[in-house]
Coordinates of C-alpha atoms in Angstrom, one line a residue:
Chain A
M19 CA 101.4 211.0 158.1
K20 CA 103.8 212.5 160.6
V21 CA 105.8 215.7 160.5
T22 CA 108.7 216.4 162.9
I23 CA 109.9 220.0 162.9
L24 CA 113.7 219.9 163.5
G25 CA 114.0 223.7 163.0
C26 CA 111.7 226.4 161.8
Y27 CA 113.4 229.7 162.4
S28 CA 114.8 232.0 159.7
A29 CA 118.4 233.3 159.2
T30 CA 121.0 232.0 161.7
P31 CA 121.1 229.1 164.1
R32 CA 120.9 230.4 167.7
T33 CA 121.2 228.8 171.1
F34 CA 117.6 227.7 171.3
T35 CA 116.3 228.0 167.7
N36 CA 117.3 226.1 164.6
P37 CA 117.2 226.9 160.9
T38 CA 114.9 225.0 158.6
S39 CA 114.7 221.3 158.6
Q40 CA 111.9 218.8 159.0
V41 CA 111.2 215.1 158.7
L42 CA 108.1 213.9 156.8
E43 CA 106.9 210.3 157.4
I44 CA 104.4 209.4 154.7
N45 CA 103.2 206.0 153.6
N46 CA 106.3 204.3 155.1
H47 CA 108.8 206.7 153.6
I48 CA 110.9 209.1 155.6
F49 CA 111.8 212.3 153.7
L50 CA 114.2 215.0 155.0
I51 CA 113.2 218.4 153.9
D52 CA 115.9 221.2 154.0
C53 CA 119.0 220.8 156.1
G54 CA 120.2 223.9 157.9
E55 CA 123.3 223.9 160.1
G56 CA 122.8 221.6 163.1
T57 CA 120.2 219.3 161.4
Q58 CA 122.2 216.1 162.2
V59 CA 122.2 217.0 165.9
E60 CA 118.4 217.7 165.8
L61 CA 117.9 214.3 164.0
R62 CA 119.7 212.6 166.9
R63 CA 117.8 214.7 169.5
N64 CA 114.5 213.7 167.9
K65 CA 115.6 210.1 167.6
V66 CA 115.2 209.9 163.8
K67 CA 117.1 206.9 162.5
F68 CA 119.8 208.1 160.1
S69 CA 119.6 204.8 158.2
R70 CA 115.9 205.4 157.2
I71 CA 116.7 208.7 155.4
N72 CA 117.2 207.9 151.7
H73 CA 115.8 211.1 150.1
I74 CA 116.6 214.7 151.0
F75 CA 114.8 217.6 149.4
I76 CA 116.5 221.0 149.5
S77 CA 114.3 224.1 148.7
H78 CA 117.1 226.6 147.9
L79 CA 120.7 227.3 148.6
H80 CA 120.5 229.9 151.3
G81 CA 122.6 228.8 154.2
D82 CA 119.7 228.4 156.7
H83 CA 118.3 225.7 154.4
F84 CA 121.4 223.7 153.4
F85 CA 124.6 224.4 155.4
G86 CA 123.9 221.2 157.4
L87 CA 123.8 219.0 154.4
V88 CA 127.5 218.4 153.8
G89 CA 128.0 217.4 157.5
L90 CA 125.1 214.9 157.3
V91 CA 126.5 213.4 154.1
S92 CA 129.9 213.0 155.8
T93 CA 128.3 211.5 158.9
F94 CA 126.5 209.0 156.8
R95 CA 129.9 207.8 155.6
M96 CA 131.3 207.6 159.1
L97 CA 128.3 205.5 160.1
N98 CA 129.2 203.1 157.3
R99 CA 126.1 203.8 155.3
E100 CA 125.6 201.5 152.3
N101 CA 122.2 202.5 151.0
P102 CA 122.1 205.0 148.1
L103 CA 121.2 208.6 149.1
H104 CA 119.2 210.8 146.8
I105 CA 119.5 214.6 147.1
Y106 CA 117.0 216.9 145.2
G107 CA 117.9 220.6 145.1
P108 CA 118.8 223.5 142.9
K109 CA 121.6 223.3 140.4
G110 CA 124.9 223.9 142.1
I111 CA 124.2 221.8 145.1
K112 CA 126.2 218.9 143.7
E113 CA 129.3 221.1 143.2
A114 CA 129.0 222.6 146.7
I115 CA 128.8 219.2 148.4
T116 CA 131.4 217.4 146.2
L117 CA 133.9 220.2 146.4
Q118 CA 133.9 220.0 150.2
L119 CA 134.1 216.2 150.1
K120 CA 137.0 216.4 147.7
L121 CA 138.9 218.9 149.9
S122 CA 138.5 216.7 152.9
N123 CA 139.5 213.6 150.8
S124 CA 136.4 212.0 152.2
W125 CA 134.4 210.6 149.3
T126 CA 131.3 208.6 150.3
D127 CA 131.5 204.9 150.2
Y128 CA 127.7 204.7 149.5
P129 CA 126.1 205.8 146.2
L130 CA 125.3 209.5 146.3
H131 CA 122.8 210.7 143.7
F132 CA 122.1 214.4 143.0
H133 CA 118.9 215.4 141.2
E134 CA 119.6 219.0 140.3
L135 CA 116.6 221.2 139.6
T136 CA 116.4 224.1 137.2
N137 CA 112.7 224.0 136.1
T138 CA 110.6 227.0 137.0
D139 CA 107.4 225.0 136.3
S140 CA 106.2 222.2 138.7
E141 CA 107.8 218.9 137.9
L142 CA 107.7 215.3 139.1
V143 CA 110.9 214.6 141.0
F144 CA 110.1 211.3 142.7
E145 CA 107.6 208.5 142.2
D146 CA 107.2 204.9 143.4
D147 CA 104.2 202.7 144.2
K148 CA 103.5 204.6 147.4
V149 CA 104.2 208.3 147.0
I150 CA 104.8 210.9 144.4
V151 CA 106.7 214.2 144.9
K152 CA 106.4 217.3 142.8
T153 CA 108.1 220.6 143.0
I154 CA 106.2 223.8 143.9
P155 CA 107.9 226.8 142.3
L156 CA 108.3 229.5 144.9
Q157 CA 109.0 233.3 144.6
H158 CA 112.0 234.0 146.7
R159 CA 115.2 236.0 146.2
I160 CA 117.0 233.1 144.6
Y161 CA 115.8 230.0 142.7
C162 CA 113.5 228.1 145.2
N163 CA 111.1 225.2 145.2
G164 CA 108.6 223.9 147.7
F165 CA 107.7 220.2 147.5
L166 CA 104.3 218.5 147.3
F167 CA 104.2 214.9 148.7
Q168 CA 101.2 212.9 147.7
E169 CA 100.3 209.4 148.9
K170 CA 99.0 207.1 146.2
L171 CA 95.6 205.6 146.8
G172 CA 96.1 202.2 148.4
D173 CA 94.3 199.0 147.6
R174 CA 90.5 198.7 148.2
K175 CA 89.7 197.3 151.6
L176 CA 88.6 193.6 151.5
L177 CA 85.3 192.9 153.4
I178 CA 86.3 189.6 154.9
S179 CA 82.8 188.5 156.0
K180 CA 81.6 189.0 152.4
V181 CA 84.3 187.0 150.6
V182 CA 84.1 184.2 153.2
N183 CA 80.3 184.2 152.7
Y184 CA 80.7 183.7 148.9
D185 CA 83.4 181.1 149.6
I186 CA 85.8 182.9 147.3
D187 CA 89.3 181.3 147.1
K188 CA 92.1 183.4 148.8
A189 CA 94.0 183.3 145.5
Y190 CA 91.5 186.0 144.2
Y191 CA 91.9 188.4 147.2
K192 CA 94.8 190.3 145.6
S193 CA 92.8 191.0 142.4
I194 CA 89.7 191.9 144.4
K195 CA 91.7 194.5 146.3
K196 CA 92.8 195.9 143.0
G197 CA 89.1 196.4 142.1
K198 CA 88.3 193.4 140.0
D199 CA 84.8 191.8 140.0
V200 CA 84.5 188.1 140.8
V201 CA 82.9 185.5 138.5
L202 CA 81.5 182.5 140.4
P203 CA 81.6 178.9 139.0
D204 CA 77.9 179.3 138.0
G205 CA 78.8 182.3 135.8
S206 CA 77.2 184.9 138.0
V207 CA 79.2 188.1 138.7
I208 CA 79.7 189.7 142.1
P209 CA 80.6 193.4 141.6
N210 CA 83.7 194.5 143.4
T211 CA 81.8 197.2 145.4
E212 CA 80.0 194.4 147.1
L213 CA 83.2 192.8 148.4
T214 CA 85.3 195.9 149.2
D215 CA 85.3 199.4 150.7
D216 CA 87.0 202.4 149.4
P217 CA 90.7 202.7 150.4
A218 CA 91.8 205.2 153.0
P219 CA 91.8 208.6 151.4
A220 CA 95.3 209.6 150.1
K221 CA 96.9 212.3 152.2
S222 CA 99.2 215.0 151.0
Y223 CA 101.8 217.4 152.4
A224 CA 103.0 220.7 150.9
F225 CA 106.2 222.4 152.1
C226 CA 106.4 226.0 151.0
S227 CA 109.4 227.9 152.4
D228 CA 110.7 230.5 151.5
T229 CA 108.3 232.6 149.4
R230 CA 106.5 235.8 148.8
Y231 CA 102.7 235.7 148.7
D232 CA 102.0 234.1 145.4
E233 CA 98.6 232.9 144.2
D234 CA 100.1 231.1 141.2
K235 CA 100.9 228.1 143.4
I236 CA 97.3 227.6 144.7
S237 CA 96.2 225.3 141.9
L238 CA 99.1 222.9 142.9
L239 CA 98.0 223.0 146.6
N240 CA 94.3 222.4 146.0
D241 CA 92.7 220.3 148.8
V242 CA 96.1 219.5 150.4
T243 CA 95.8 217.7 153.7
V244 CA 98.6 219.8 155.4
L245 CA 100.2 222.9 154.1
Y246 CA 103.4 224.1 155.8
H247 CA 103.8 227.7 154.7
E248 CA 106.4 230.1 155.8
S249 CA 105.4 233.1 157.9
T250 CA 108.5 235.1 158.4
F251 CA 106.8 238.3 159.5
L252 CA 103.8 239.5 161.4
E253 CA 101.6 242.2 159.9
S254 CA 103.7 244.9 161.6
H255 CA 106.5 244.1 159.2
K256 CA 104.5 243.3 156.1
H257 CA 106.5 246.0 154.3
L258 CA 109.6 243.8 154.4
C259 CA 108.0 240.9 152.5
Q260 CA 108.5 242.1 149.0
R261 CA 112.2 242.9 149.3
T262 CA 113.1 239.9 151.4
G263 CA 110.9 237.4 149.5
H264 CA 108.9 236.3 152.5
S265 CA 105.3 236.1 153.7
T266 CA 103.3 237.2 156.7
A267 CA 101.2 234.8 158.8
I268 CA 98.0 236.3 157.3
E269 CA 99.4 235.7 153.8
A270 CA 100.2 232.1 154.7
A271 CA 96.6 231.7 156.0
T272 CA 95.2 233.2 152.9
I273 CA 97.0 230.7 150.7
A274 CA 95.7 227.9 152.9
K275 CA 92.2 229.2 152.6
K276 CA 92.2 229.7 148.9
A277 CA 93.8 226.3 148.3
N278 CA 91.1 224.7 150.6
A279 CA 93.9 223.1 152.6
K280 CA 92.7 221.0 155.6
N281 CA 95.5 222.1 158.0
L282 CA 98.1 224.8 158.1
I283 CA 101.5 224.7 159.9
L284 CA 103.4 228.0 160.3
G285 CA 107.1 228.4 160.5
H286 CA 110.3 230.2 159.3
Y287 CA 109.8 232.9 161.9
S288 CA 112.0 236.0 162.0
T289 CA 114.0 235.8 165.2
R290 CA 113.1 239.4 166.0
Y291 CA 109.8 238.3 167.7
G292 CA 109.7 237.2 171.3
N293 CA 106.4 235.2 171.2
I294 CA 105.6 233.1 168.1
E295 CA 102.0 232.6 169.4
H296 CA 101.2 236.0 167.7
F297 CA 101.7 234.2 164.3
R298 CA 98.9 231.8 165.1
E299 CA 96.6 234.6 166.4
E300 CA 97.1 236.6 163.2
A301 CA 96.7 233.6 160.8
S302 CA 93.6 232.3 162.6
T303 CA 91.7 235.5 161.7
V304 CA 91.8 234.1 158.1
F305 CA 92.1 230.3 158.5
E306 CA 90.9 228.2 161.4
N307 CA 93.0 225.0 161.4
V308 CA 96.3 226.6 162.0
V309 CA 99.1 225.4 164.3
I310 CA 102.4 226.9 165.2
G311 CA 105.4 224.9 164.1
D312 CA 108.3 224.9 166.6
D313 CA 111.6 223.1 167.0
G314 CA 111.0 219.6 168.3
K315 CA 107.2 219.6 167.7
V316 CA 105.6 216.5 166.1
F317 CA 102.4 216.6 164.2
E318 CA 100.3 213.6 163.1
F319 CA 97.5 213.8 160.5
Chain B
M28 CA 145.7 234.3 178.4
K29 CA 142.4 232.5 178.2
V30 CA 141.2 229.5 176.2
T31 CA 137.5 228.7 175.8
I32 CA 136.8 225.2 174.5
L33 CA 133.7 225.4 172.2
G34 CA 134.1 221.8 171.1
C35 CA 136.8 219.1 171.4
Y36 CA 135.4 215.9 170.2
S37 CA 136.3 214.1 167.0
A38 CA 134.2 213.1 164.0
T39 CA 130.6 214.1 164.0
P40 CA 128.6 216.7 166.1
R41 CA 126.3 214.9 168.5
T42 CA 123.6 215.9 171.0
F43 CA 126.0 216.8 173.8
T44 CA 129.4 216.9 172.1
N45 CA 130.7 219.4 169.6
P46 CA 133.5 219.1 166.9
T47 CA 136.6 221.1 167.2
S48 CA 136.6 224.8 167.9
Q49 CA 138.1 227.0 170.5
V50 CA 138.6 230.7 171.3
L51 CA 142.0 232.0 172.4
E52 CA 142.3 235.4 174.1
I53 CA 145.9 236.5 174.1
N54 CA 147.3 240.0 174.6
N55 CA 143.9 241.6 173.8
H56 CA 143.4 239.6 170.7
I57 CA 140.6 237.1 170.2
F58 CA 141.4 234.2 167.8
L59 CA 139.0 231.6 166.7
I60 CA 140.7 228.2 166.1
D61 CA 138.9 225.7 163.9
C62 CA 135.2 225.9 163.3
G63 CA 133.3 222.6 163.2
E64 CA 129.5 222.6 162.6
G65 CA 127.7 224.3 165.4
T66 CA 130.5 226.7 166.3
Q67 CA 128.4 229.8 165.9
V68 CA 125.8 228.4 168.4
E69 CA 128.6 227.6 170.8
L70 CA 130.0 231.1 170.5
R71 CA 126.6 232.4 171.5
R72 CA 126.3 229.9 174.4
N73 CA 129.7 230.9 175.7
K74 CA 128.9 234.6 175.2
V75 CA 131.9 235.4 172.9
K76 CA 131.2 238.6 171.1
F77 CA 131.1 238.0 167.3
S78 CA 132.4 241.4 166.6
R79 CA 135.7 240.8 168.4
I80 CA 136.6 237.9 166.1
N81 CA 138.8 239.2 163.3
H82 CA 141.1 236.2 162.7
I83 CA 140.1 232.6 162.2
F84 CA 142.6 229.8 161.9
I85 CA 141.6 226.5 160.3
S86 CA 143.9 223.5 160.8
H87 CA 142.6 221.3 158.0
L88 CA 139.6 220.7 155.8
H89 CA 138.0 217.7 157.5
G90 CA 134.4 218.5 158.2
D91 CA 134.7 218.4 162.0
H92 CA 137.2 221.3 161.8
F93 CA 135.6 223.6 159.2
F94 CA 131.9 222.8 158.3
G95 CA 130.8 225.6 160.6
L96 CA 132.9 228.2 158.9
V97 CA 130.6 229.2 156.0
G98 CA 127.6 229.6 158.4
L99 CA 129.7 231.9 160.6
V100 CA 130.9 233.9 157.6
S101 CA 127.2 234.3 156.6
T102 CA 126.0 235.2 160.0
F103 CA 128.6 237.9 160.3
R104 CA 127.0 239.5 157.1
M105 CA 123.6 239.3 158.6
L106 CA 124.8 241.0 161.7
N107 CA 126.0 243.9 159.5
R108 CA 129.7 243.3 160.2
E109 CA 132.0 246.0 158.8
N110 CA 135.4 244.9 160.1
P111 CA 137.6 242.8 157.8
L112 CA 137.7 239.1 158.6
H113 CA 140.9 237.1 158.0
I114 CA 140.8 233.4 157.5
Y115 CA 143.9 231.3 157.6
G116 CA 143.7 227.7 156.3
P117 CA 144.7 225.2 153.7
K118 CA 144.5 225.9 150.0
G119 CA 141.0 225.2 148.8
I120 CA 139.3 226.9 151.8
K121 CA 138.6 230.0 149.7
E122 CA 136.9 228.1 146.9
A123 CA 134.8 226.1 149.4
I124 CA 133.5 229.2 151.2
T125 CA 133.1 231.5 148.2
L126 CA 131.3 228.9 146.1
Q127 CA 128.7 228.5 148.8
L128 CA 128.3 232.3 149.1
K129 CA 128.0 232.6 145.4
L130 CA 125.3 229.9 145.2
S131 CA 123.3 231.7 147.9
N132 CA 123.8 235.0 146.2
S133 CA 125.0 236.3 149.6
W134 CA 128.3 238.0 149.2
T135 CA 129.7 239.5 152.3
D136 CA 129.5 243.3 152.7
Y137 CA 132.6 243.3 154.9
P138 CA 136.2 242.6 153.6
L139 CA 136.9 238.9 153.6
H140 CA 140.6 237.9 153.3
F141 CA 141.7 234.4 152.8
H142 CA 145.3 233.5 153.6
E143 CA 145.7 230.1 152.0
L144 CA 148.4 227.8 153.3
T145 CA 150.5 225.3 151.4
N146 CA 153.8 225.3 153.1
T147 CA 154.9 222.1 154.8
D148 CA 157.5 224.0 156.9
S149 CA 156.5 226.3 159.7
E150 CA 155.8 229.8 158.5
L151 CA 154.8 233.1 160.0
V152 CA 151.1 233.8 159.2
F153 CA 150.3 236.8 161.5
E154 CA 152.2 239.4 163.3
D155 CA 151.5 242.8 164.9
D156 CA 152.9 244.6 167.9
K157 CA 151.3 242.2 170.4
V158 CA 151.3 238.7 169.0
I159 CA 152.9 236.5 166.3
V160 CA 151.3 233.4 164.9
K161 CA 153.3 230.6 163.2
T162 CA 152.1 227.3 161.7
I163 CA 153.0 224.0 163.2
P164 CA 153.1 221.4 160.4
L165 CA 151.2 218.3 161.6
Q166 CA 151.2 214.7 160.3
H167 CA 147.6 213.8 159.5
R168 CA 145.7 212.1 156.7
I169 CA 145.4 215.4 154.8
Y170 CA 147.4 218.6 154.8
C171 CA 147.1 220.0 158.3
N172 CA 148.7 222.7 160.4
G173 CA 148.7 223.5 164.1
F174 CA 149.2 227.1 165.2
L175 CA 151.7 228.6 167.7
F176 CA 150.5 231.9 169.2
Q177 CA 153.3 233.9 170.9
E178 CA 152.9 237.1 172.9
K179 CA 155.5 239.6 172.2
L180 CA 157.5 240.8 175.2
G181 CA 155.8 244.0 176.4
D182 CA 157.6 247.2 177.5
R183 CA 159.9 247.2 180.5
K184 CA 158.0 248.2 183.7
L185 CA 158.8 251.7 184.8
L186 CA 159.8 252.1 188.5
I187 CA 157.9 255.2 189.3
S188 CA 159.6 256.0 192.6
K189 CA 163.0 255.9 190.9
V190 CA 162.1 258.2 187.9
V191 CA 160.4 260.7 190.3
N192 CA 163.5 260.6 192.5
Y193 CA 165.7 261.5 189.6
D194 CA 163.2 264.2 188.6
I195 CA 163.1 262.8 185.0
D196 CA 160.6 264.5 182.7
K197 CA 157.6 262.5 181.7
A198 CA 158.5 263.0 178.0
Y199 CA 161.3 260.4 178.5
Y200 CA 159.1 257.6 180.1
K201 CA 158.2 256.1 176.7
S202 CA 161.8 255.6 175.7
I203 CA 162.8 254.4 179.2
K204 CA 160.1 251.7 178.9
K205 CA 161.6 250.7 175.5
G206 CA 165.0 250.1 177.4
K207 CA 166.8 253.4 176.8
D208 CA 169.2 254.8 179.4
V209 CA 168.8 258.4 180.7
V210 CA 171.4 261.1 180.4
L211 CA 171.0 263.7 183.2
P212 CA 171.7 267.5 182.5
D213 CA 175.1 267.1 184.3
G214 CA 176.1 264.4 181.7
S215 CA 175.8 261.5 184.1
V216 CA 174.1 258.3 182.8
I217 CA 171.5 256.4 184.7
P218 CA 171.4 252.8 183.3
N219 CA 167.9 251.6 182.3
T220 CA 168.0 248.6 184.6
E221 CA 168.0 251.1 187.5
L222 CA 164.7 252.6 186.3
T223 CA 162.8 249.6 185.1
D224 CA 161.9 246.0 185.9
D225 CA 161.7 243.2 183.3
P226 CA 158.4 243.0 181.5
A227 CA 155.9 240.2 182.3
P228 CA 157.2 237.1 180.6
A229 CA 155.6 236.4 177.2
K230 CA 153.1 233.6 177.1
S231 CA 152.5 231.2 174.3
Y232 CA 149.8 228.8 173.2
A233 CA 150.2 225.8 170.8
F234 CA 147.2 224.2 169.1
C235 CA 148.0 220.7 167.7
S236 CA 145.0 218.9 166.2
D237 CA 144.9 216.5 164.4
T238 CA 148.2 214.7 164.3
R239 CA 150.1 211.4 164.6
Y240 CA 152.9 211.3 167.3
D241 CA 155.6 213.3 165.6
E242 CA 158.8 214.5 167.4
D243 CA 159.7 216.8 164.5
K244 CA 157.4 219.6 165.9
I245 CA 159.0 219.6 169.4
S246 CA 161.6 222.2 168.5
L247 CA 158.8 224.6 167.6
L248 CA 157.0 223.9 170.9
N249 CA 160.0 224.3 173.2
D250 CA 159.0 225.9 176.6
V251 CA 155.4 226.7 175.4
T252 CA 153.2 227.9 178.2
V253 CA 150.2 225.8 177.1
L254 CA 150.1 223.0 174.6
Y255 CA 146.7 221.8 173.4
H256 CA 147.4 218.4 171.9
E257 CA 144.9 216.0 170.4
S258 CA 144.4 212.7 172.2
T259 CA 141.9 210.9 170.1
F260 CA 142.6 207.5 171.6
L261 CA 143.4 205.7 174.8
E262 CA 146.2 203.1 174.9
S263 CA 143.7 200.4 174.2
H264 CA 143.3 201.8 170.7
K265 CA 146.9 202.8 170.0
H266 CA 146.9 200.5 167.0
L267 CA 144.5 202.9 165.2
C268 CA 146.8 205.9 165.4
Q269 CA 149.0 205.3 162.4
R270 CA 146.2 204.7 160.0
T271 CA 143.9 207.4 161.2
G272 CA 146.6 210.0 161.8
H273 CA 145.9 210.6 165.5
S274 CA 147.6 210.3 168.9
T275 CA 147.0 208.7 172.2
A276 CA 146.8 210.6 175.5
I277 CA 150.3 209.2 176.4
E278 CA 151.7 210.4 173.1
A279 CA 150.3 213.9 173.7
A280 CA 151.9 213.9 177.2
T281 CA 155.2 212.7 175.8
I282 CA 155.3 215.6 173.3
A283 CA 154.5 218.0 176.2
K284 CA 157.2 216.6 178.3
K285 CA 159.9 216.6 175.6
A286 CA 159.0 220.1 174.6
N287 CA 159.2 221.3 178.2
A288 CA 155.6 222.6 178.0
K289 CA 154.3 224.2 181.2
N290 CA 150.7 222.9 180.8
L291 CA 148.9 220.4 178.6
I292 CA 145.2 220.4 177.5
L293 CA 143.9 217.3 176.0
G294 CA 141.0 217.1 173.4
H295 CA 139.7 215.6 170.2
Y296 CA 138.5 212.5 171.9
S297 CA 137.0 209.7 170.0
T298 CA 133.3 209.5 170.9
R299 CA 133.7 205.7 171.5
Y300 CA 134.7 206.4 175.1
G301 CA 132.2 207.0 177.9
N302 CA 134.5 208.7 180.4
I303 CA 137.1 211.2 179.2
E304 CA 138.7 211.3 182.7
H305 CA 140.7 208.2 181.5
F306 CA 142.6 210.4 179.1
R307 CA 143.9 212.5 182.0
E308 CA 144.8 209.4 184.0
E309 CA 146.8 208.0 181.2
A310 CA 148.5 211.2 180.2
S311 CA 149.4 212.1 183.8
T312 CA 151.6 209.0 184.0
V313 CA 154.0 210.9 181.7
F314 CA 153.3 214.6 182.3
E315 CA 152.0 216.2 185.5
N316 CA 150.3 219.4 184.5
V317 CA 147.6 218.0 182.3
V318 CA 144.0 219.0 182.2
I319 CA 141.0 217.6 180.3
G320 CA 139.5 219.9 177.7
D321 CA 135.8 219.7 177.4
D322 CA 133.0 221.7 175.7
G323 CA 132.3 224.9 177.5
K324 CA 135.4 224.7 179.7
V325 CA 137.5 227.9 180.2
F326 CA 141.2 227.8 181.1
E327 CA 143.2 230.8 182.2
F328 CA 146.9 230.9 182.4

């Protein structure tokens, strides 16, 4: 599982800091999460292949999370994209994008599917044989969702020496990996656990930006491998959190701790601060495995 | 008169090239012309004060000319702008911007005035005591206008030694600068031309992007000080001009020559070319005073 931070600063794009966008690679999928202005340039800078992006998840319709989307949708057309593109985001996102395409008389030549979200409870928004994605309702100034990406457990691992030893025909390997026992010609049964190991543990990634401190979401985040949680403010500006709908670094760390997350990535920093290392310092007083997200950083788990 | 090129490449923003936007400083005004994605970052990079931008002119609603506008409008709000902002552009621009502001629940706190254009003939869109701005109807794939910015002739220049010599009271200086003659106490008349010199010649700037080769606009451009004219293609791709609604470097130079322009700036290059110097080479076979626009270049006239 790999996370590439394209941008993780709040409010406006600036010369050396980008608004929110990140790329999650999980179980052979590439998901784009949020799409602030400048995202398509950051995708190029970070050498993410445009053609591999088929699903885009937008948390909410503040500009620093979606003003880059219409440009990316248009660029896909200019690059002669043919694959369908799926966009998941709050109701209204379809009108915002299609109005601008209509005004520019530049409809896409590829299928463009909008999955508009209105639910304030967590819901399943994507599922295939590899990954499922659920929303994480967040408490912000406008309707806002985080997203929980969960790998599905893979097949059991075949112990080659064992199956060779029993002289089991290869035709049975697939069913053995699915957990089936084997019945030998003499009628004796070899239990599956003797022929296989457990599959690699399923990993998960939770994206939570933007949100007030809110313990309601902890049950959704339980045991998550990686939690990306916004930390717009340091303790010195904690009084701004309620009104602006944001969290401090310590609040992000508290959520990580209470959810028993394995790792925490911080981001969505207010641009008022000179040194983002202070966010790590404050968060680490509560939760140990914390790292500082920053534009262009790549994390592998 | 000063022109700062923020971006002058066609189609999509890329790592080192920006879509169209430029800043024109003329007679103490600062005008922003077009606003592709990334414009607000380029404004910062080129140290243009956001607070001095009160008028934005948008040629047409293709993304590479206006996808950066909504972000800039939002950023103005976050910077606590109070001055009114005037936006001139094709009908539909108001809906595109206000819909996105509405979805983000982020109405501007400053007065935002849209001047929507539908006229296919040239029309006056701005006038004060210093500058007038007219549209230049262009031939593109969708409704599109260039803009002609003309300084107004300033006051006549007072010849101080002369007015002192005649012992003329300072109270008359203003009317003399406006061209009035002076009547002395003895009834004799001193003609204005004896007391003043001609004012500095008025400069003008014409922005023409995007357009096919079209001689209809030449009458509007006559004797213009500086013509910015798009040159998307070199001669080798001239066959693409008609379908795409663009011009070659030689066509841009031909318009400059026929309009008796004093200077020509090229731009809006297709990103298929490695070396934009070829645009200057081809254009200069037709028109001598040609320069290559490029992101971050500043021209003074």
